[in-house]
Amino acid sequence: MTKILPRKDVVIVGLGWTGSILAHELTDQGLDVVAIERGPWRDTATDFNIGYAQDELRYSIRRDLFLQPAVETMTVRNDPSQKALPMRDFGSFLPGNGVGGAGVHWNGHTWRFWDSDFQIKTNLTKKYGASRIADLQVEDWGVTGAEMEPYYDQFEYLAGISGKAGNIKGQLQEGGNPFEDPRSRDYPNPPMQMTYAPTLFAEVGRSIGLHPFPTPSANMSRAYVNPLGIAMGQCTYCGFCERFGCANYSKSSAQTTVLPVLMKKSNFEVRTDSEVLHVDLAPGGKSARGVTYVDTSGEEYFQPADLVLLCAYGLHNTRLMMLSGIGKIYDPGSGEGTVGRNYCYQTNAGVQVFFDDKNFNPFIAAGALGQTIDDYNGDAFDHGALDFVGGAGINCIPTNGRPIGTRPTLPGTPKWGSAWKKATVEGYKSTLGYSSQGSSYATRNNYLDLDPTYKDRFGRPLMRMTFDFPDNDIRMSNYVCDRMEEIAKALGGKQYAVSRRKKGWDSVPYQSTHNTGGAIMGTDPKKSAVNTFLQSWDVPNVFVIGASAFPQNAGKNPTGTVGALAFRAADAIRNQYLRNPGAPLVQA
Amino acid sequence: MTSDPPTQVVAGGWHFFSAQEAALVEAIVDRIIPADELSMGGKEAGCAVYIDRQLMGAFGASSRLYTQGPFLPGLPTQGYQGEANPAQRYRTGLAAIDAFLKQRDGKTFVELAPAEQDAFLTAMEAGKVDLPNGVKGPGFFGLLLQNTMEGFFADPVYGGNKDMVSWRMLGFPGARYDYRDHVSKHNQPYPQPPVSIIGRPEWLGKGA
């Protein structure tokens, strides 16, 4: 028996970064908003306790703060000919759970995508010809870099990003990223203090003609009060960032930048430990009536609302659309359908350089403390004579020295015994690592749909992920690995090792929680699930906000762009949608 | 509550292992991490105690993982697809090791000389021994290796890493949280000793 609750103006599914931003903006507009969050309530003092937050086993290995596969997982395979099987444990990526979402345990790398990323198909076709991208399914986003700039700025000031501008209103800035698009002003906070490894990496990079700059970081370089009046503390470089909540109010998250203000508002409410099963559509399927959810006692509720915002993790947004019948599920055979289309990931590779005479103190670290080289990212370099498109940021961001997971050793070292131990001690402090974070471009056969066999705890189909690294992306990654080898040689250690990316995506070892696409934005309803304001083409009182909207992924972490898209959607709802609720903002 | 502080594991008695299983696991962790000039061995460090307590909890039961069928063989890239949880895998895996060695050598693992133990583990890791009851050597060895390393390098609160032995060996300062004084002291050793979530041995039992 489903309990029917009093109507709300807005129901938000998921209270992470995007849900918090949308809730804050729409409650400011005077709307009555409820957020329904699958996981628990979490806050700094109660859940990221300074007395025991530095627990590698609990938070990094057993992943206490993450979504548990028993609650929801997905099936995986590399191509449509294989039988997809469930990820019984997460590995390659680790979705978040609970209030704050993955924003609780992210590292904090906060990038802007470039105009050349947004207008990618137009750009690449013009520069290199349509045949260069014939094997790919890349799409324009339908927005320009200049249109996105104010929303990036808004997110960076909300989150107190530490960094150095490379281009302010067209003027190049010494020490910043010369390849970035113009920004209206500098970051709200200066770069963090540099540890030894990224300092050396930057010196050597500069000496061979590259352009290193401090990675834009959501770890505070100094105390900061954001535009909402919320105070954050200076990062203490403890090295327990990724996979951990910050006990020190030094890492931006919904908890440290939005919730202290949002939770006090009388027109906002959150219901935690409550999982939305689906969005309920009106007869005809052209309008949403609200959502159905279930609490931990198994009680089912219907929450009516005029406006439904899917603000869960991107993959979960896509699945909720599939389970709710919002839009048509993509079919790679016919190329028809939009939900599940253009699933992309991240194409990473890494280098380790081993020294005898250096002590990098790897435990002195922060999630986003490091240096980046963008000379080979996106379309910053000419691809005319090359056989691929895309690129990678080269990042020296040593995030930790936590010893269960971080024990670099020379290639060929046994995994146990006295020889293992000796090599482990030798390598621990004296190894410098860096990696390429590569773009991931869409292809016809990389997609999401519903699994025909495996079900979740409520008996609903799991989502099925079909993914492998496209040949284009492997060629890109190998090219950038060659460039990383040049840096390794210039660094001059006693030995170096390159881990190249190979085809046959492996769901087991951790790679990146940058899953994008599935409900992509665009200007053509036949190819995109949402318009450029993230409004569903099919059900206009549903907005789908997250990295699910990326038509493909750049060689950058997605959160900055996710935050900017959230502010852009909020702006569109406040200033356009509410004038004529329920109507499409863009005519198909 | 998921946000509760951890509880200190106290050595003494076995919660999951039988006495015979415990002796076998202690012998194995002492070969994976042998006592030498760099540190004490895995047994003295408490790795077997750590594994014993982990197998009694959520890890042993796979209670957080997706455990619905059907259980079908998959590609290595699809991850572990077996029906058995770690507690069951230890029970059958340990029994299979001793059954195999008794059949082959007439001895159990603990009765072998260290070099023979190493040779057996090396063969098991490489998939070169046919263990009975369908136990896959490389998979079970991987589980043993993973858990032994966890015990050795995790905070001592979980029963291994006695006296923060592995942290002292590496120079990892443990559960400290403020390195602002040392960030820009490049290439200089960090001067402070490690500290655990439960403090340092020197502090315990004082000030009561």
mmCIF file with all atom_site columns, N, CA, C and O in Angstrom, chain B residues 48-89:
data_model
loop_
_atom_site.group_PDB
_atom_site.id
_atom_site.type_symbol
_atom_site.label_atom_id
_atom_site.label_alt_id
_atom_site.label_comp_id
_atom_site.label_asym_id
_atom_site.label_entity_id
_atom_site.label_seq_id
_atom_site.pdbx_PDB_ins_code
_atom_site.Cartn_x
_atom_site.Cartn_y
_atom_site.Cartn_z
_atom_site.occupancy
_atom_site.B_iso_or_equiv
_atom_site.pdbx_formal_charge
_atom_site.auth_seq_id
_atom_site.auth_comp_id
_atom_site.auth_asym_id
_atom_site.auth_atom_id
_atom_site.pdbx_PDB_model_num
ATOM 1   N N  . ALA B 1 48 ? 47.487 -13.047 11.298  1.00 0.00 ? 48 ALA B N  1
ATOM 2   C CA . ALA B 1 48 ? 46.487 -14.124 11.372  1.00 0.00 ? 48 ALA B CA 1
ATOM 3   C C  . ALA B 1 48 ? 45.312 -13.717 12.264  1.00 0.00 ? 48 ALA B C  1
ATOM 4   O O  . ALA B 1 48 ? 44.153 -14.040 11.964  1.00 0.00 ? 48 ALA B O  1
ATOM 5   N N  . VAL B 1 49 ? 45.612 -13.008 13.327  1.00 0.00 ? 49 VAL B N  1
ATOM 6   C CA . VAL B 1 49 ? 44.540 -12.498 14.200  1.00 0.00 ? 49 VAL B CA 1
ATOM 7   C C  . VAL B 1 49 ? 43.654 -11.530 13.408  1.00 0.00 ? 49 VAL B C  1
ATOM 8   O O  . VAL B 1 49 ? 42.419 -11.589 13.465  1.00 0.00 ? 49 VAL B O  1
ATOM 9   N N  . TYR B 1 50 ? 44.312 -10.658 12.653  1.00 0.00 ? 50 TYR B N  1
ATOM 10  C CA . TYR B 1 50 ? 43.575 -9.715  11.812  1.00 0.00 ? 50 TYR B CA 1
ATOM 11  C C  . TYR B 1 50 ? 42.626 -10.469 10.871  1.00 0.00 ? 50 TYR B C  1
ATOM 12  O O  . TYR B 1 50 ? 41.439 -10.155 10.781  1.00 0.00 ? 50 TYR B O  1
ATOM 13  N N  . ILE B 1 51 ? 43.148 -11.475 10.181  1.00 0.00 ? 51 ILE B N  1
ATOM 14  C CA . ILE B 1 51 ? 42.321 -12.201 9.210   1.00 0.00 ? 51 ILE B CA 1
ATOM 15  C C  . ILE B 1 51 ? 41.168 -12.909 9.922   1.00 0.00 ? 51 ILE B C  1
ATOM 16  O O  . ILE B 1 51 ? 40.020 -12.880 9.470   1.00 0.00 ? 51 ILE B O  1
ATOM 17  N N  . ASP B 1 52 ? 41.469 -13.507 11.053  1.00 0.00 ? 52 ASP B N  1
ATOM 18  C CA . ASP B 1 52 ? 40.440 -14.210 11.831  1.00 0.00 ? 52 ASP B CA 1
ATOM 19  C C  . ASP B 1 52 ? 39.268 -13.284 12.158  1.00 0.00 ? 52 ASP B C  1
ATOM 20  O O  . ASP B 1 52 ? 38.100 -13.641 11.978  1.00 0.00 ? 52 ASP B O  1
ATOM 21  N N  . ARG B 1 53 ? 39.565 -12.079 12.604  1.00 0.00 ? 53 ARG B N  1
ATOM 22  C CA . ARG B 1 53 ? 38.484 -11.153 12.994  1.00 0.00 ? 53 ARG B CA 1
ATOM 23  C C  . ARG B 1 53 ? 37.749 -10.604 11.769  1.00 0.00 ? 53 ARG B C  1
ATOM 24  O O  . ARG B 1 53 ? 36.536 -10.435 11.797  1.00 0.00 ? 53 ARG B O  1
ATOM 25  N N  . GLN B 1 54 ? 38.494 -10.382 10.672  1.00 0.00 ? 54 GLN B N  1
ATOM 26  C CA . GLN B 1 54 ? 37.842 -9.899  9.447   1.00 0.00 ? 54 GLN B CA 1
ATOM 27  C C  . GLN B 1 54 ? 36.849 -10.931 8.913   1.00 0.00 ? 54 GLN B C  1
ATOM 28  O O  . GLN B 1 54 ? 35.783 -10.582 8.402   1.00 0.00 ? 54 GLN B O  1
ATOM 29  N N  . LEU B 1 55 ? 37.210 -12.204 9.047   1.00 0.00 ? 55 LEU B N  1
ATOM 30  C CA . LEU B 1 55 ? 36.332 -13.246 8.499   1.00 0.00 ? 55 LEU B CA 1
ATOM 31  C C  . LEU B 1 55 ? 35.045 -13.384 9.308   1.00 0.00 ? 55 LEU B C  1
ATOM 32  O O  . LEU B 1 55 ? 34.061 -13.941 8.821   1.00 0.00 ? 55 LEU B O  1
ATOM 33  N N  . MET B 1 56 ? 35.040 -12.903 10.518  1.00 0.00 ? 56 MET B N  1
ATOM 34  C CA . MET B 1 56 ? 33.814 -12.920 11.332  1.00 0.00 ? 56 MET B CA 1
ATOM 35  C C  . MET B 1 56 ? 32.895 -11.746 11.009  1.00 0.00 ? 56 MET B C  1
ATOM 36  O O  . MET B 1 56 ? 31.761 -11.705 11.467  1.00 0.00 ? 56 MET B O  1
ATOM 37  N N  . GLY B 1 57 ? 33.370 -10.777 10.250  1.00 0.00 ? 57 GLY B N  1
ATOM 38  C CA . GLY B 1 57 ? 32.590 -9.562  10.017  1.00 0.00 ? 57 GLY B CA 1
ATOM 39  C C  . GLY B 1 57 ? 32.019 -9.484  8.608   1.00 0.00 ? 57 GLY B C  1
ATOM 40  O O  . GLY B 1 57 ? 31.881 -10.492 7.906   1.00 0.00 ? 57 GLY B O  1
ATOM 41  N N  . ALA B 1 58 ? 31.702 -8.247  8.205   1.00 0.00 ? 58 ALA B N  1
ATOM 42  C CA . ALA B 1 58 ? 31.064 -8.003  6.905   1.00 0.00 ? 58 ALA B CA 1
ATOM 43  C C  . ALA B 1 58 ? 31.930 -8.522  5.760   1.00 0.00 ? 58 ALA B C  1
ATOM 44  O O  . ALA B 1 58 ? 31.413 -9.040  4.772   1.00 0.00 ? 58 ALA B O  1
ATOM 45  N N  . PHE B 1 59 ? 33.252 -8.398  5.907   1.00 0.00 ? 59 PHE B N  1
ATOM 46  C CA . PHE B 1 59 ? 34.136 -8.866  4.837   1.00 0.00 ? 59 PHE B CA 1
ATOM 47  C C  . PHE B 1 59 ? 33.979 -10.372 4.635   1.00 0.00 ? 59 PHE B C  1
ATOM 48  O O  . PHE B 1 59 ? 33.822 -10.851 3.519   1.00 0.00 ? 59 PHE B O  1
ATOM 49  N N  . GLY B 1 60 ? 34.026 -11.135 5.728   1.00 0.00 ? 60 GLY B N  1
ATOM 50  C CA . GLY B 1 60 ? 33.948 -12.589 5.632   1.00 0.00 ? 60 GLY B CA 1
ATOM 51  C C  . GLY B 1 60 ? 32.658 -13.064 5.000   1.00 0.00 ? 60 GLY B C  1
ATOM 52  O O  . GLY B 1 60 ? 32.629 -14.044 4.256   1.00 0.00 ? 60 GLY B O  1
ATOM 53  N N  . ALA B 1 61 ? 31.579 -12.336 5.273   1.00 0.00 ? 61 ALA B N  1
ATOM 54  C CA . ALA B 1 61 ? 30.258 -12.761 4.801   1.00 0.00 ? 61 ALA B CA 1
ATOM 55  C C  . ALA B 1 61 ? 29.883 -12.128 3.464   1.00 0.00 ? 61 ALA B C  1
ATOM 56  O O  . ALA B 1 61 ? 28.800 -12.405 2.942   1.00 0.00 ? 61 ALA B O  1
ATOM 57  N N  . SER B 1 62 ? 30.730 -11.270 2.915   1.00 0.00 ? 62 SER B N  1
ATOM 58  C CA . SER B 1 62 ? 30.395 -10.522 1.684   1.00 0.00 ? 62 SER B CA 1
ATOM 59  C C  . SER B 1 62 ? 29.059 -9.802  1.822   1.00 0.00 ? 62 SER B C  1
ATOM 60  O O  . SER B 1 62 ? 28.318 -9.667  0.852   1.00 0.00 ? 62 SER B O  1
ATOM 61  N N  . SER B 1 63 ? 28.749 -9.339  3.024   1.00 0.00 ? 63 SER B N  1
ATOM 62  C CA . SER B 1 63 ? 27.398 -8.807  3.229   1.00 0.00 ? 63 SER B CA 1
ATOM 63  C C  . SER B 1 63 ? 27.175 -7.488  2.509   1.00 0.00 ? 63 SER B C  1
ATOM 64  O O  . SER B 1 63 ? 26.040 -7.079  2.321   1.00 0.00 ? 63 SER B O  1
ATOM 65  N N  . ARG B 1 64 ? 28.243 -6.829  2.079   1.00 0.00 ? 64 ARG B N  1
ATOM 66  C CA . ARG B 1 64 ? 28.060 -5.574  1.351   1.00 0.00 ? 64 ARG B CA 1
ATOM 67  C C  . ARG B 1 64 ? 28.071 -5.789  -0.160  1.00 0.00 ? 64 ARG B C  1
ATOM 68  O O  . ARG B 1 64 ? 27.852 -4.868  -0.918  1.00 0.00 ? 64 ARG B O  1
ATOM 69  N N  . LEU B 1 65 ? 28.384 -6.995  -0.593  1.00 0.00 ? 65 LEU B N  1
ATOM 70  C CA . LEU B 1 65 ? 28.587 -7.228  -2.025  1.00 0.00 ? 65 LEU B CA 1
ATOM 71  C C  . LEU B 1 65 ? 27.313 -7.735  -2.695  1.00 0.00 ? 65 LEU B C  1
ATOM 72  O O  . LEU B 1 65 ? 26.334 -8.083  -2.040  1.00 0.00 ? 65 LEU B O  1
ATOM 73  N N  . TYR B 1 66 ? 27.348 -7.792  -4.014  1.00 0.00 ? 66 TYR B N  1
ATOM 74  C CA . TYR B 1 66 ? 26.206 -8.302  -4.770  1.00 0.00 ? 66 TYR B CA 1
ATOM 75  C C  . TYR B 1 66 ? 26.329 -9.821  -4.817  1.00 0.00 ? 66 TYR B C  1
ATOM 76  O O  . TYR B 1 66 ? 27.254 -10.360 -5.440  1.00 0.00 ? 66 TYR B O  1
ATOM 77  N N  . THR B 1 67 ? 25.432 -10.521 -4.163  1.00 0.00 ? 67 THR B N  1
ATOM 78  C CA . THR B 1 67 ? 25.572 -11.977 -4.020  1.00 0.00 ? 67 THR B CA 1
ATOM 79  C C  . THR B 1 67 ? 24.370 -12.721 -4.610  1.00 0.00 ? 67 THR B C  1
ATOM 80  O O  . THR B 1 67 ? 24.115 -13.865 -4.250  1.00 0.00 ? 67 THR B O  1
ATOM 81  N N  . GLN B 1 68 ? 23.643 -12.069 -5.524  1.00 0.00 ? 68 GLN B N  1
ATOM 82  C CA . GLN B 1 68 ? 22.532 -12.766 -6.170  1.00 0.00 ? 68 GLN B CA 1
ATOM 83  C C  . GLN B 1 68 ? 23.039 -13.556 -7.378  1.00 0.00 ? 68 GLN B C  1
ATOM 84  O O  . GLN B 1 68 ? 23.967 -13.156 -8.064  1.00 0.00 ? 68 GLN B O  1
ATOM 85  N N  . GLY B 1 69 ? 22.392 -14.671 -7.631  1.00 0.00 ? 69 GLY B N  1
ATOM 86  C CA . GLY B 1 69 ? 22.709 -15.499 -8.787  1.00 0.00 ? 69 GLY B CA 1
ATOM 87  C C  . GLY B 1 69 ? 22.041 -14.955 -10.034 1.00 0.00 ? 69 GLY B C  1
ATOM 88  O O  . GLY B 1 69 ? 21.384 -13.918 -9.968  1.00 0.00 ? 69 GLY B O  1
ATOM 89  N N  . PRO B 1 70 ? 22.190 -15.618 -11.171 1.00 0.00 ? 70 PRO B N  1
ATOM 90  C CA . PRO B 1 70 ? 22.970 -16.848 -11.331 1.00 0.00 ? 70 PRO B CA 1
ATOM 91  C C  . PRO B 1 70 ? 24.480 -16.608 -11.290 1.00 0.00 ? 70 PRO B C  1
ATOM 92  O O  . PRO B 1 70 ? 24.937 -15.543 -11.672 1.00 0.00 ? 70 PRO B O  1
ATOM 93  N N  . PHE B 1 71 ? 25.208 -17.637 -10.824 1.00 0.00 ? 71 PHE B N  1
ATOM 94  C CA . PHE B 1 71 ? 26.670 -17.549 -10.744 1.00 0.00 ? 71 PHE B CA 1
ATOM 95  C C  . PHE B 1 71 ? 27.242 -18.227 -11.981 1.00 0.00 ? 71 PHE B C  1
ATOM 96  O O  . PHE B 1 71 ? 27.208 -19.453 -12.093 1.00 0.00 ? 71 PHE B O  1
ATOM 97  N N  . LEU B 1 72 ? 27.719 -17.429 -12.897 1.00 0.00 ? 72 LEU B N  1
ATOM 98  C CA . LEU B 1 72 ? 28.219 -17.955 -14.166 1.00 0.00 ? 72 LEU B CA 1
ATOM 99  C C  . LEU B 1 72 ? 29.708 -17.658 -14.286 1.00 0.00 ? 72 LEU B C  1
ATOM 100 O O  . LEU B 1 72 ? 30.188 -16.666 -13.758 1.00 0.00 ? 72 LEU B O  1
ATOM 101 N N  . PRO B 1 73 ? 30.433 -18.530 -14.978 1.00 0.00 ? 73 PRO B N  1
ATOM 102 C CA . PRO B 1 73 ? 31.853 -18.226 -15.185 1.00 0.00 ? 73 PRO B CA 1
ATOM 103 C C  . PRO B 1 73 ? 31.991 -17.012 -16.097 1.00 0.00 ? 73 PRO B C  1
ATOM 104 O O  . PRO B 1 73 ? 31.210 -16.851 -17.037 1.00 0.00 ? 73 PRO B O  1
ATOM 105 N N  . GLY B 1 74 ? 32.931 -16.155 -15.774 1.00 0.00 ? 74 GLY B N  1
ATOM 106 C CA . GLY B 1 74 ? 33.098 -14.946 -16.577 1.00 0.00 ? 74 GLY B CA 1
ATOM 107 C C  . GLY B 1 74 ? 34.536 -14.759 -16.997 1.00 0.00 ? 74 GLY B C  1
ATOM 108 O O  . GLY B 1 74 ? 35.385 -15.628 -16.788 1.00 0.00 ? 74 GLY B O  1
ATOM 109 N N  . LEU B 1 75 ? 34.806 -13.624 -17.598 1.00 0.00 ? 75 LEU B N  1
ATOM 110 C CA . LEU B 1 75 ? 36.173 -13.247 -17.944 1.00 0.00 ? 75 LEU B CA 1
ATOM 111 C C  . LEU B 1 75 ? 36.856 -12.694 -16.696 1.00 0.00 ? 75 LEU B C  1
ATOM 112 O O  . LEU B 1 75 ? 36.183 -12.147 -15.819 1.00 0.00 ? 75 LEU B O  1
ATOM 113 N N  . PRO B 1 76 ? 38.187 -12.783 -16.622 1.00 0.00 ? 76 PRO B N  1
ATOM 114 C CA . PRO B 1 76 ? 38.880 -12.176 -15.481 1.00 0.00 ? 76 PRO B CA 1
ATOM 115 C C  . PRO B 1 76 ? 38.526 -10.693 -15.317 1.00 0.00 ? 76 PRO B C  1
ATOM 116 O O  . PRO B 1 76 ? 38.467 -10.185 -14.190 1.00 0.00 ? 76 PRO B O  1
ATOM 117 N N  . THR B 1 77 ? 38.266 -10.024 -16.438 1.00 0.00 ? 77 THR B N  1
ATOM 118 C CA . THR B 1 77 ? 37.952 -8.597  -16.369 1.00 0.00 ? 77 THR B CA 1
ATOM 119 C C  . THR B 1 77 ? 36.575 -8.330  -15.767 1.00 0.00 ? 77 THR B C  1
ATOM 120 O O  . THR B 1 77 ? 36.236 -7.176  -15.501 1.00 0.00 ? 77 THR B O  1
ATOM 121 N N  . GLN B 1 78 ? 35.772 -9.366  -15.569 1.00 0.00 ? 78 GLN B N  1
ATOM 122 C CA . GLN B 1 78 ? 34.461 -9.178  -14.931 1.00 0.00 ? 78 GLN B CA 1
ATOM 123 C C  . GLN B 1 78 ? 34.527 -9.427  -13.418 1.00 0.00 ? 78 GLN B C  1
ATOM 124 O O  . GLN B 1 78 ? 33.504 -9.329  -12.741 1.00 0.00 ? 78 GLN B O  1
ATOM 125 N N  . GLY B 1 79 ? 35.707 -9.745  -12.910 1.00 0.00 ? 79 GLY B N  1
ATOM 126 C CA . GLY B 1 79 ? 35.873 -9.877  -11.469 1.00 0.00 ? 79 GLY B CA 1
ATOM 127 C C  . GLY B 1 79 ? 35.412 -11.224 -10.946 1.00 0.00 ? 79 GLY B C  1
ATOM 128 O O  . GLY B 1 79 ? 34.960 -12.095 -11.691 1.00 0.00 ? 79 GLY B O  1
ATOM 129 N N  . TYR B 1 80 ? 35.557 -11.378 -9.641  1.00 0.00 ? 80 TYR B N  1
ATOM 130 C CA . TYR B 1 80 ? 35.198 -12.642 -8.978  1.00 0.00 ? 80 TYR B CA 1
ATOM 131 C C  . TYR B 1 80 ? 33.714 -12.931 -9.169  1.00 0.00 ? 80 TYR B C  1
ATOM 132 O O  . TYR B 1 80 ? 32.866 -12.078 -8.887  1.00 0.00 ? 80 TYR B O  1
ATOM 133 N N  . GLN B 1 81 ? 33.399 -14.118 -9.674  1.00 0.00 ? 81 GLN B N  1
ATOM 134 C CA . GLN B 1 81 ? 31.994 -14.473 -9.921  1.00 0.00 ? 81 GLN B CA 1
ATOM 135 C C  . GLN B 1 81 ? 31.579 -15.708 -9.122  1.00 0.00 ? 81 GLN B C  1
ATOM 136 O O  . GLN B 1 81 ? 30.522 -16.288 -9.370  1.00 0.00 ? 81 GLN B O  1
ATOM 137 N N  . GLY B 1 82 ? 32.411 -16.126 -8.174  1.00 0.00 ? 82 GLY B N  1
ATOM 138 C CA . GLY B 1 82 ? 32.085 -17.321 -7.393  1.00 0.00 ? 82 GLY B CA 1
ATOM 139 C C  . GLY B 1 82 ? 30.958 -17.058 -6.409  1.00 0.00 ? 82 GLY B C  1
ATOM 140 O O  . GLY B 1 82 ? 30.647 -15.919 -6.064  1.00 0.00 ? 82 GLY B O  1
ATOM 141 N N  . GLU B 1 83 ? 30.352 -18.158 -5.950  1.00 0.00 ? 83 GLU B N  1
ATOM 142 C CA . GLU B 1 83 ? 29.263 -18.043 -4.979  1.00 0.00 ? 83 GLU B CA 1
ATOM 143 C C  . GLU B 1 83 ? 29.816 -17.965 -3.551  1.00 0.00 ? 83 GLU B C  1
ATOM 144 O O  . GLU B 1 83 ? 29.177 -17.405 -2.668  1.00 0.00 ? 83 GLU B O  1
ATOM 145 N N  . ALA B 1 84 ? 31.005 -18.532 -3.326  1.00 0.00 ? 84 ALA B N  1
ATOM 146 C CA . ALA B 1 84 ? 31.554 -18.602 -1.967  1.00 0.00 ? 84 ALA B CA 1
ATOM 147 C C  . ALA B 1 84 ? 32.039 -17.231 -1.500  1.00 0.00 ? 84 ALA B C  1
ATOM 148 O O  . ALA B 1 84 ? 32.670 -16.495 -2.252  1.00 0.00 ? 84 ALA B O  1
ATOM 149 N N  . ASN B 1 85 ? 31.761 -16.906 -0.251  1.00 0.00 ? 85 ASN B N  1
ATOM 150 C CA . ASN B 1 85 ? 32.270 -15.667 0.340   1.00 0.00 ? 85 ASN B CA 1
ATOM 151 C C  . ASN B 1 85 ? 33.653 -15.940 0.939   1.00 0.00 ? 85 ASN B C  1
ATOM 152 O O  . ASN B 1 85 ? 34.085 -17.092 1.008   1.00 0.00 ? 85 ASN B O  1
ATOM 153 N N  . PRO B 1 86 ? 34.377 -14.919 1.384   1.00 0.00 ? 86 PRO B N  1
ATOM 154 C CA . PRO B 1 86 ? 35.732 -15.153 1.896   1.00 0.00 ? 86 PRO B CA 1
ATOM 155 C C  . PRO B 1 86 ? 35.783 -16.153 3.058   1.00 0.00 ? 86 PRO B C  1
ATOM 156 O O  . PRO B 1 86 ? 36.700 -16.977 3.122   1.00 0.00 ? 86 PRO B O  1
ATOM 157 N N  . ALA B 1 87 ? 34.817 -16.127 3.956   1.00 0.00 ? 87 ALA B N  1
ATOM 158 C CA . ALA B 1 87 ? 34.830 -17.084 5.069   1.00 0.00 ? 87 ALA B CA 1
ATOM 159 C C  . ALA B 1 87 ? 34.782 -18.507 4.538   1.00 0.00 ? 87 ALA B C  1
ATOM 160 O O  . ALA B 1 87 ? 35.562 -19.379 4.959   1.00 0.00 ? 87 ALA B O  1
ATOM 161 N N  . GLN B 1 88 ? 33.916 -18.755 3.571   1.00 0.00 ? 88 GLN B N  1
ATOM 162 C CA . GLN B 1 88 ? 33.813 -20.099 2.988   1.00 0.00 ? 88 GLN B CA 1
ATOM 163 C C  . GLN B 1 88 ? 35.074 -20.450 2.204   1.00 0.00 ? 88 GLN B C  1
ATOM 164 O O  . GLN B 1 88 ? 35.530 -21.601 2.229   1.00 0.00 ? 88 GLN B O  1
ATOM 165 N N  . ARG B 1 89 ? 35.645 -19.460 1.529   1.00 0.00 ? 89 ARG B N  1
ATOM 166 C CA . ARG B 1 89 ? 36.844 -19.724 0.733   1.00 0.00 ? 89 ARG B CA 1
ATOM 167 C C  . ARG B 1 89 ? 38.024 -20.076 1.627   1.00 0.00 ? 89 ARG B C  1
ATOM 168 O O  . ARG B 1 89 ? 38.841 -20.944 1.291   1.00 0.00 ? 89 ARG B O  1
#
